[in-house]
């Protein structure tokens, strides 16, 4: 069985306060995009995972796909399976690739072994793997708050636009990003995003990580500026990672000349 875990972008990201448990309270909008990994599973004598494509950080036994399998195995006594993960979504990019792989593994195991787990039950397993993992269970535009684990649906449809994702060679670790960010109360309610014309997002919808990340990684800011030079209506970092995205009404004819490298996805 094979599934295709997709990435997400963050449209706006407010780090509003630091919590007593060391985490931060956030406000953001998650929007799914069709940049995908490929995750294959088959029953086997032993359980394991192999990789291809982009590098996957950490030892295989610590991969979130295997952690998702063991969560369900502990409750349902699943037989051994072998996974193969082909990575297209880079790590450290703010695109949620690892979380998506884990969530899709849960959904795949649920379907393959006919566990009949509800969407809400799948979410309860997913949140044990990562705060944003439950988003990929439903995989629809969502307003997220808390530590990024509280979701409410958003009426946001951007199918009439082109979304371009660029990835500089640098990667930004979550630890570094949160170490340098300064929490501030949000000035714009992202729940109202769908009612704001996209042409006004540039001056209103911000990612708080940009203030601290751009001075440390000027290439990320450079790529954001290139997206605006190419005619993007809105451009931003995604999450706390190094990827930037631009939303276009139409791509210019000379897009490849304006942005000759770094293109990860055009959708």
mmCIF file of C-alpha atoms in Angstrom:
data_model
loop_
_atom_site.group_PDB
_atom_site.id
_atom_site.type_symbol
_atom_site.label_atom_id
_atom_site.label_comp_id
_atom_site.label_asym_id
_atom_site.label_seq_id
_atom_site.Cartn_x
_atom_site.Cartn_y
_atom_site.Cartn_z
ATOM 1 C CA UNK A 1 0.000 0.000 0.000
ATOM 2 C CA UNK A 2 1.298 3.454 -0.840
ATOM 3 C CA UNK A 3 0.247 6.947 0.242
ATOM 4 C CA UNK A 4 1.549 10.422 -0.556
ATOM 5 C CA UNK A 5 1.963 12.623 2.552
ATOM 6 C CA UNK A 6 1.727 16.270 1.584
ATOM 7 C CA UNK A 7 3.326 19.421 2.941
ATOM 8 C CA UNK A 8 1.684 22.490 4.454
ATOM 9 C CA UNK A 9 2.459 26.188 4.535
ATOM 10 C CA UNK A 10 1.801 28.618 7.373
ATOM 11 C CA UNK A 11 -0.054 31.741 6.342
ATOM 12 C CA UNK A 12 0.800 34.116 9.150
ATOM 13 C CA UNK A 13 2.405 32.932 12.363
ATOM 14 C CA UNK A 14 2.096 34.842 15.628
ATOM 15 C CA UNK A 15 4.132 33.783 18.649
ATOM 16 C CA UNK A 16 1.901 35.409 21.235
ATOM 17 C CA UNK A 17 3.308 34.269 24.608
ATOM 18 C CA UNK A 18 5.706 31.970 26.387
ATOM 19 C CA UNK A 19 4.111 29.221 28.478
ATOM 20 C CA UNK A 20 5.116 27.998 31.917
ATOM 21 C CA UNK A 21 5.919 24.571 30.427
ATOM 22 C CA UNK A 22 8.585 26.078 28.162
ATOM 23 C CA UNK A 23 6.479 25.983 24.991
ATOM 24 C CA UNK A 24 4.944 28.981 23.208
ATOM 25 C CA UNK A 25 1.349 29.867 22.397
ATOM 26 C CA UNK A 26 0.880 30.352 18.670
ATOM 27 C CA UNK A 27 -1.688 31.556 16.195
ATOM 28 C CA UNK A 28 -1.345 30.490 12.574
ATOM 29 C CA UNK A 29 -3.221 29.197 9.540
ATOM 30 C CA UNK A 30 -2.186 25.820 8.127
ATOM 31 C CA UNK A 31 -2.855 25.363 4.432
ATOM 32 C CA UNK A 32 -2.150 22.021 2.644
ATOM 33 C CA UNK A 33 -0.125 21.977 -0.585
ATOM 34 C CA UNK A 34 0.520 19.112 -2.981
ATOM 35 C CA UNK A 35 4.253 18.805 -2.500
ATOM 36 C CA UNK A 36 4.399 15.175 -1.399
ATOM 37 C CA UNK A 37 6.579 12.405 -0.048
ATOM 38 C CA UNK A 38 5.801 8.791 -0.932
ATOM 39 C CA UNK A 39 5.281 6.253 1.860
ATOM 40 C CA UNK A 40 4.962 2.544 1.028
ATOM 41 C CA UNK A 41 4.102 -0.283 3.437
ATOM 42 C CA UNK A 42 3.997 -4.065 3.156
ATOM 43 C CA UNK A 43 3.690 -6.867 5.683
ATOM 44 C CA UNK A 44 7.051 -8.434 6.463
ATOM 45 C CA UNK A 45 8.834 -10.787 8.854
ATOM 46 C CA UNK A 46 10.332 -7.831 10.739
ATOM 47 C CA UNK A 47 9.431 -4.168 11.162
ATOM 48 C CA UNK A 48 11.705 -1.496 9.728
ATOM 49 C CA UNK A 49 12.004 1.487 7.426
ATOM 50 C CA UNK A 50 14.229 2.371 4.480
ATOM 51 C CA UNK A 51 14.685 5.726 2.770
ATOM 52 C CA UNK A 52 15.390 7.333 -0.562
ATOM 53 C CA UNK A 53 15.298 10.855 -1.926
ATOM 54 C CA UNK A 54 16.309 13.736 0.328
ATOM 55 C CA UNK A 55 18.288 12.987 3.507
ATOM 56 C CA UNK A 56 16.290 11.980 6.581
ATOM 57 C CA UNK A 57 17.707 13.150 9.908
ATOM 58 C CA UNK A 58 18.116 10.891 12.932
ATOM 59 C CA UNK A 59 18.365 7.112 13.364
ATOM 60 C CA UNK A 60 15.724 5.065 11.492
ATOM 61 C CA UNK A 61 14.312 3.670 14.731
ATOM 62 C CA UNK A 62 13.417 7.188 15.852
ATOM 63 C CA UNK A 63 11.537 8.085 12.677
ATOM 64 C CA UNK A 64 7.978 9.304 13.276
ATOM 65 C CA UNK A 65 6.592 6.739 10.833
ATOM 66 C CA UNK A 66 7.837 3.905 13.019
ATOM 67 C CA UNK A 67 6.657 5.714 16.139
ATOM 68 C CA UNK A 68 3.185 5.935 14.565
ATOM 69 C CA UNK A 69 3.271 2.190 13.839
ATOM 70 C CA UNK A 70 4.287 1.310 17.406
ATOM 71 C CA UNK A 71 1.502 3.484 18.849
ATOM 72 C CA UNK A 72 -1.079 1.378 17.027
ATOM 73 C CA UNK A 73 0.800 -1.886 17.474
ATOM 74 C CA UNK A 74 0.691 -1.443 21.247
ATOM 75 C CA UNK A 75 -3.109 -1.149 21.177
ATOM 76 C CA UNK A 76 -3.998 -3.503 18.332
ATOM 77 C CA UNK A 77 -1.196 -6.057 18.129
ATOM 78 C CA UNK A 78 -0.332 -5.299 14.520
ATOM 79 C CA UNK A 79 1.907 -7.740 12.623
ATOM 80 C CA UNK A 80 5.386 -6.641 11.457
ATOM 81 C CA UNK A 81 5.520 -4.300 8.472
ATOM 82 C CA UNK A 82 8.246 -2.797 6.329
ATOM 83 C CA UNK A 83 8.041 0.858 5.326
ATOM 84 C CA UNK A 84 9.852 2.705 2.564
ATOM 85 C CA UNK A 85 9.816 6.499 2.643
ATOM 86 C CA UNK A 86 10.852 8.527 -0.390
ATOM 87 C CA UNK A 87 11.526 12.077 0.805
ATOM 88 C CA UNK A 88 10.708 15.060 -1.362
ATOM 89 C CA UNK A 89 9.700 17.462 1.432
ATOM 90 C CA UNK A 90 12.936 18.754 3.007
ATOM 91 C CA UNK A 91 13.480 18.805 6.759
ATOM 92 C CA UNK A 92 14.053 22.064 8.629
ATOM 93 C CA UNK A 93 11.941 23.889 6.070
ATOM 94 C CA UNK A 94 8.758 24.610 8.039
ATOM 95 C CA UNK A 95 6.677 22.457 5.700
ATOM 96 C CA UNK A 96 5.605 19.765 8.163
ATOM 97 C CA UNK A 97 6.986 16.829 6.200
ATOM 98 C CA UNK A 98 7.819 14.611 9.172
ATOM 99 C CA UNK A 99 4.476 15.277 10.825
ATOM 100 C CA UNK A 100 2.653 14.526 7.587
ATOM 101 C CA UNK A 101 4.531 11.239 7.152
ATOM 102 C CA UNK A 102 3.480 10.194 10.674
ATOM 103 C CA UNK A 103 -0.168 11.180 10.209
ATOM 104 C CA UNK A 104 -0.405 9.406 6.852
ATOM 105 C CA UNK A 105 1.180 6.320 8.402
ATOM 106 C CA UNK A 106 -1.616 6.287 11.005
ATOM 107 C CA UNK A 107 -4.273 6.639 8.322
ATOM 108 C CA UNK A 108 -2.678 3.979 6.146
ATOM 109 C CA UNK A 109 -2.425 1.478 9.005
ATOM 110 C CA UNK A 110 -6.017 2.223 9.989
ATOM 111 C CA UNK A 111 -7.235 1.499 6.468
ATOM 112 C CA UNK A 112 -4.996 -1.483 5.705
ATOM 113 C CA UNK A 113 -5.711 -3.350 8.939
ATOM 114 C CA UNK A 114 -9.364 -2.205 9.082
ATOM 115 C CA UNK A 115 -9.012 -0.783 12.596
ATOM 116 C CA UNK A 116 -12.090 1.429 12.085
ATOM 117 C CA UNK A 117 -10.596 4.319 14.024
ATOM 118 C CA UNK A 118 -12.592 7.555 13.769
ATOM 119 C CA UNK A 119 -11.042 10.816 12.659
ATOM 120 C CA UNK A 120 -11.046 12.061 16.242
ATOM 121 C CA UNK A 121 -9.368 8.881 17.487
ATOM 122 C CA UNK A 122 -6.691 9.173 14.817
ATOM 123 C CA UNK A 123 -6.093 12.747 15.936
ATOM 124 C CA UNK A 124 -5.654 11.577 19.521
ATOM 125 C CA UNK A 125 -2.860 9.254 18.364
ATOM 126 C CA UNK A 126 -1.370 11.898 16.065
ATOM 127 C CA UNK A 127 -0.967 14.535 18.784
ATOM 128 C CA UNK A 128 1.284 12.113 20.681
ATOM 129 C CA UNK A 129 3.701 12.303 17.746
ATOM 130 C CA UNK A 130 3.779 16.079 17.315
ATOM 131 C CA UNK A 131 1.663 19.161 17.865
ATOM 132 C CA UNK A 132 0.902 19.679 14.168
ATOM 133 C CA UNK A 133 0.412 15.986 13.286
ATOM 134 C CA UNK A 134 -3.386 16.080 13.839
ATOM 135 C CA UNK A 135 -3.695 18.721 11.109
ATOM 136 C CA UNK A 136 -2.711 16.154 8.485
ATOM 137 C CA UNK A 137 -5.453 13.734 9.548
ATOM 138 C CA UNK A 138 -8.155 15.958 8.048
ATOM 139 C CA UNK A 139 -5.719 17.840 5.799
ATOM 140 C CA UNK A 140 -7.913 20.929 5.349
ATOM 141 C CA UNK A 141 -7.197 24.633 5.952
ATOM 142 C CA UNK A 142 -7.171 25.235 9.694
ATOM 143 C CA UNK A 143 -6.653 28.031 12.187
ATOM 144 C CA UNK A 144 -4.244 26.657 14.797
ATOM 145 C CA UNK A 145 -3.647 27.957 18.312
ATOM 146 C CA UNK A 146 -2.214 26.683 21.595
ATOM 147 C CA UNK A 147 1.175 25.139 20.811
ATOM 148 C CA UNK A 148 -0.123 24.540 17.308
ATOM 149 C CA UNK A 149 -2.315 21.649 18.424
ATOM 150 C CA UNK A 150 -5.755 23.284 18.693
ATOM 151 C CA UNK A 151 -7.557 23.484 15.362
ATOM 152 C CA UNK A 152 -10.672 25.076 13.940
ATOM 153 C CA UNK A 153 -11.686 24.881 10.243
ATOM 154 C CA UNK A 154 -11.015 27.818 7.922
ATOM 155 C CA UNK A 155 -12.987 28.699 4.816
ATOM 156 C CA UNK A 156 -9.927 29.380 2.682
ATOM 157 C CA UNK A 157 -9.661 28.294 -0.941
ATOM 158 C CA UNK A 158 -6.655 29.333 -3.015
ATOM 159 C CA UNK A 159 -7.093 26.959 -5.931
ATOM 160 C CA UNK A 160 -7.366 29.938 -8.284
ATOM 161 C CA UNK A 161 -3.830 31.042 -7.368
ATOM 162 C CA UNK A 162 -0.379 29.599 -8.036
ATOM 163 C CA UNK A 163 1.719 28.723 -4.982
ATOM 164 C CA UNK A 164 5.501 28.623 -5.347
ATOM 165 C CA UNK A 165 7.797 27.261 -2.624
ATOM 166 C CA UNK A 166 11.514 28.065 -2.562
ATOM 167 C CA UNK A 167 14.061 26.327 -0.351
ATOM 168 C CA UNK A 168 17.500 27.894 0.238
ATOM 169 C CA UNK A 169 20.321 25.505 1.032
ATOM 170 C CA UNK A 170 20.204 26.466 4.718
ATOM 171 C CA UNK A 171 17.947 24.796 7.270
ATOM 172 C CA UNK A 172 16.597 26.310 10.481
ATOM 173 C CA UNK A 173 16.238 24.140 13.568
ATOM 174 C CA UNK A 174 13.115 24.534 15.674
ATOM 175 C CA UNK A 175 15.260 25.016 18.789
ATOM 176 C CA UNK A 176 17.168 27.919 17.236
ATOM 177 C CA UNK A 177 14.022 29.550 15.900
ATOM 178 C CA UNK A 178 12.247 29.557 19.253
ATOM 179 C CA UNK A 179 15.382 30.554 21.144
ATOM 180 C CA UNK A 180 15.517 33.879 19.311
ATOM 181 C CA UNK A 181 11.854 34.747 18.780
ATOM 182 C CA UNK A 182 10.284 37.456 20.944
ATOM 183 C CA UNK A 183 6.619 36.749 21.812
ATOM 184 C CA UNK A 184 4.243 39.655 21.193
ATOM 185 C CA UNK A 185 0.423 39.879 21.151
ATOM 186 C CA UNK A 186 -0.964 39.501 17.634
ATOM 187 C CA UNK A 187 -2.195 42.645 15.875
ATOM 188 C CA UNK A 188 -4.365 40.831 13.326
ATOM 189 C CA UNK A 189 -6.867 38.052 13.951
ATOM 190 C CA UNK A 190 -5.897 35.312 11.504
ATOM 191 C CA UNK A 191 -9.386 33.829 11.786
ATOM 192 C CA UNK A 192 -10.437 36.751 9.568
ATOM 193 C CA UNK A 193 -7.861 35.919 6.899
ATOM 194 C CA UNK A 194 -10.364 34.582 4.370
ATOM 195 C CA UNK A 195 -12.254 37.877 4.456
ATOM 196 C CA UNK A 196 -9.161 39.942 3.670
ATOM 197 C CA UNK A 197 -8.248 40.407 -0.019
ATOM 198 C CA UNK A 198 -4.964 38.681 -0.707
ATOM 199 C CA UNK A 199 -3.561 41.932 -2.090
ATOM 200 C CA UNK A 200 -3.701 43.306 1.488
ATOM 201 C CA UNK A 201 -1.927 40.376 3.143
ATOM 202 C CA UNK A 202 1.543 41.825 2.524
ATOM 203 C CA UNK A 203 1.043 44.645 5.024
ATOM 204 C CA UNK A 204 -1.099 42.723 7.500
ATOM 205 C CA UNK A 205 -0.230 39.024 7.669
ATOM 206 C CA UNK A 206 3.165 38.447 9.273
ATOM 207 C CA UNK A 207 5.351 35.559 10.408
ATOM 208 C CA UNK A 208 6.947 36.594 13.705
ATOM 209 C CA UNK A 209 9.974 34.363 13.118
ATOM 210 C CA UNK A 210 11.152 36.513 10.214
ATOM 211 C CA UNK A 211 12.390 39.288 12.533
ATOM 212 C CA UNK A 212 14.914 37.019 14.232
ATOM 213 C CA UNK A 213 15.629 34.522 11.435
ATOM 214 C CA UNK A 214 16.360 36.916 8.557
ATOM 215 C CA UNK A 215 19.412 38.529 10.233
ATOM 216 C CA UNK A 216 20.846 35.059 10.917
ATOM 217 C CA UNK A 217 20.005 33.610 7.496
ATOM 218 C CA UNK A 218 19.951 36.456 4.930
ATOM 219 C CA UNK A 219 19.437 34.007 2.057
ATOM 220 C CA UNK A 220 15.911 33.309 3.323
ATOM 221 C CA UNK A 221 15.044 37.007 3.170
ATOM 222 C CA UNK A 222 16.657 37.205 -0.274
ATOM 223 C CA UNK A 223 14.385 34.458 -1.608
ATOM 224 C CA UNK A 224 11.327 36.165 -0.167
ATOM 225 C CA UNK A 225 12.281 39.392 -1.945
ATOM 226 C CA UNK A 226 12.783 37.466 -5.201
ATOM 227 C CA UNK A 227 9.229 36.147 -4.972
ATOM 228 C CA UNK A 228 7.901 39.697 -4.717
ATOM 229 C CA UNK A 229 10.151 40.735 -7.624
ATOM 230 C CA UNK A 230 8.536 37.942 -9.652
ATOM 231 C CA UNK A 231 5.074 39.351 -8.936
ATOM 232 C CA UNK A 232 3.868 37.469 -5.863
ATOM 233 C CA UNK A 233 0.792 38.958 -4.218
ATOM 234 C CA UNK A 234 2.047 37.625 -0.899
ATOM 235 C CA UNK A 235 5.265 35.946 0.235
ATOM 236 C CA UNK A 236 6.424 34.648 3.598
ATOM 237 C CA UNK A 237 8.498 32.148 5.520
ATOM 238 C CA UNK A 238 6.582 28.972 6.276
ATOM 239 C CA UNK A 239 6.522 28.083 9.954
ATOM 240 C CA UNK A 240 9.885 28.383 11.694
ATOM 241 C CA UNK A 241 11.835 26.760 8.860
ATOM 242 C CA UNK A 242 13.845 28.011 5.912
ATOM 243 C CA UNK A 243 11.320 27.566 3.091
ATOM 244 C CA UNK A 244 9.549 30.622 1.726
ATOM 245 C CA UNK A 245 6.440 30.629 -0.416
ATOM 246 C CA UNK A 246 4.796 33.061 -2.768
ATOM 247 C CA UNK A 247 1.179 33.266 -3.869
ATOM 248 C CA UNK A 248 0.679 34.439 -7.460
ATOM 249 C CA UNK A 249 -2.355 35.202 -9.527
ATOM 250 C CA UNK A 250 -0.299 34.250 -12.605
ATOM 251 C CA UNK A 251 3.357 33.312 -12.997
ATOM 252 C CA UNK A 252 5.290 35.735 -15.219
ATOM 253 C CA UNK A 253 6.578 34.446 -18.541
ATOM 254 C CA UNK A 254 10.165 35.077 -17.414
ATOM 255 C CA UNK A 255 9.706 33.419 -14.013
ATOM 256 C CA UNK A 256 12.628 31.043 -14.618
ATOM 257 C CA UNK A 257 14.932 33.993 -15.277
ATOM 258 C CA UNK A 258 13.822 35.945 -12.206
ATOM 259 C CA UNK A 259 14.101 32.886 -9.989
ATOM 260 C CA UNK A 260 16.589 30.558 -11.694
ATOM 261 C CA UNK A 261 17.217 28.269 -8.707
ATOM 262 C CA UNK A 262 15.813 27.128 -5.384
ATOM 263 C CA UNK A 263 12.341 26.231 -6.679
ATOM 264 C CA UNK A 264 10.985 23.310 -4.701
ATOM 265 C CA UNK A 265 7.337 23.356 -5.749
ATOM 266 C CA UNK A 266 5.005 25.133 -8.145
ATOM 267 C CA UNK A 267 1.324 24.337 -7.670
#
